[in-house]
């Protein structure tokens, strides 16, 4: 049986909670700069790779891809060019 754990137990935190804490600690820093710093730090730690994403991201991607395929019958190659 798989042992269940919380995201906090695995060392993950909610993005919005982190931003709230950073804004409270550094109130004079603009929001765009906090986002820039957090993104740079995330990329430095993870190599920019997404390891965990909300399930809704996949559902939304499927919806967008299906809609795109329906609107444009021509297939796109990996480099974005029409095949």
CSV table of C-alpha atoms in Angstrom, one decimal:
chain,number,residue,atom,x,y,z
A,1,UNK,CA,0.0,0.0,0.0
A,2,UNK,CA,1.2,3.5,-0.9
A,3,UNK,CA,1.8,5.8,2.1
A,4,UNK,CA,-0.1,9.1,1.7
A,5,UNK,CA,1.7,12.4,2.5
A,6,UNK,CA,1.0,16.1,2.2
A,7,UNK,CA,2.8,18.4,-0.1
A,8,UNK,CA,4.4,20.1,2.9
A,9,UNK,CA,5.7,16.7,4.1
A,10,UNK,CA,7.3,16.3,0.7
A,11,UNK,CA,8.9,19.7,0.9
A,12,UNK,CA,6.4,21.6,-1.3
A,13,UNK,CA,4.6,24.8,-0.5
A,14,UNK,CA,1.7,26.7,-2.1
A,15,UNK,CA,3.0,29.4,-4.5
A,16,UNK,CA,0.4,31.9,-3.4
A,17,UNK,CA,1.3,31.3,0.3
A,18,UNK,CA,5.0,31.8,-0.5
A,19,UNK,CA,4.3,35.1,-2.3
A,20,UNK,CA,2.2,36.3,0.6
A,21,UNK,CA,5.1,35.7,3.0
A,22,UNK,CA,7.6,37.3,0.7
A,23,UNK,CA,5.4,40.4,0.2
A,24,UNK,CA,4.9,40.7,4.0
A,25,UNK,CA,8.7,40.4,4.6
A,26,UNK,CA,9.8,42.7,1.7
A,27,UNK,CA,6.9,45.1,1.2
A,28,UNK,CA,8.9,47.6,-0.8
A,29,UNK,CA,9.8,45.1,-3.5
A,30,UNK,CA,7.5,45.2,-6.5
A,31,UNK,CA,5.4,42.1,-7.3
A,32,UNK,CA,7.1,41.7,-10.8
A,33,UNK,CA,10.5,41.6,-9.1
A,34,UNK,CA,9.4,39.0,-6.6
A,35,UNK,CA,8.0,36.8,-9.4
A,36,UNK,CA,11.3,37.3,-11.3
A,37,UNK,CA,13.4,36.2,-8.3
A,38,UNK,CA,11.2,33.2,-7.5
A,39,UNK,CA,11.3,32.1,-11.1
A,40,UNK,CA,15.1,32.4,-11.2
A,41,UNK,CA,15.4,30.5,-7.9
A,42,UNK,CA,13.0,27.8,-9.1
A,43,UNK,CA,14.9,27.3,-12.3
A,44,UNK,CA,18.2,27.2,-10.5
A,45,UNK,CA,16.9,24.4,-8.2
A,46,UNK,CA,14.9,22.4,-10.7
A,47,UNK,CA,16.7,23.1,-14.0
A,48,UNK,CA,13.4,24.7,-15.1
A,49,UNK,CA,11.7,21.4,-15.3
A,50,UNK,CA,8.1,21.0,-14.1
A,51,UNK,CA,7.9,17.9,-12.0
A,52,UNK,CA,4.5,18.4,-10.3
A,53,UNK,CA,1.6,20.2,-12.0
A,54,UNK,CA,-2.1,20.5,-11.1
A,55,UNK,CA,-4.2,17.8,-12.8
A,56,UNK,CA,-6.3,20.7,-14.3
A,57,UNK,CA,-3.3,21.7,-16.4
A,58,UNK,CA,-3.5,18.4,-18.3
A,59,UNK,CA,-7.2,18.7,-18.7
A,60,UNK,CA,-6.9,22.3,-19.9
A,61,UNK,CA,-4.1,21.3,-22.3
A,62,UNK,CA,-6.2,18.5,-23.8
A,63,UNK,CA,-9.1,20.9,-24.3
A,64,UNK,CA,-6.9,23.5,-26.0
A,65,UNK,CA,-5.1,20.9,-28.2
A,66,UNK,CA,-8.5,19.3,-29.2
A,67,UNK,CA,-9.9,22.8,-30.1
A,68,UNK,CA,-6.7,23.7,-32.0
A,69,UNK,CA,-6.8,20.4,-33.9
A,70,UNK,CA,-10.5,21.1,-34.8
A,71,UNK,CA,-9.7,24.6,-36.0
A,72,UNK,CA,-6.6,23.7,-38.0
A,73,UNK,CA,-6.9,20.4,-39.8
A,74,UNK,CA,-3.2,20.6,-40.8
A,75,UNK,CA,-0.8,18.9,-38.4
A,76,UNK,CA,1.9,20.9,-36.8
A,77,UNK,CA,5.4,19.5,-36.6
A,78,UNK,CA,7.5,19.7,-33.4
A,79,UNK,CA,9.1,23.0,-34.5
A,80,UNK,CA,5.7,24.6,-35.0
A,81,UNK,CA,5.8,24.5,-38.8
A,82,UNK,CA,2.9,23.1,-40.8
A,83,UNK,CA,3.7,19.6,-41.9
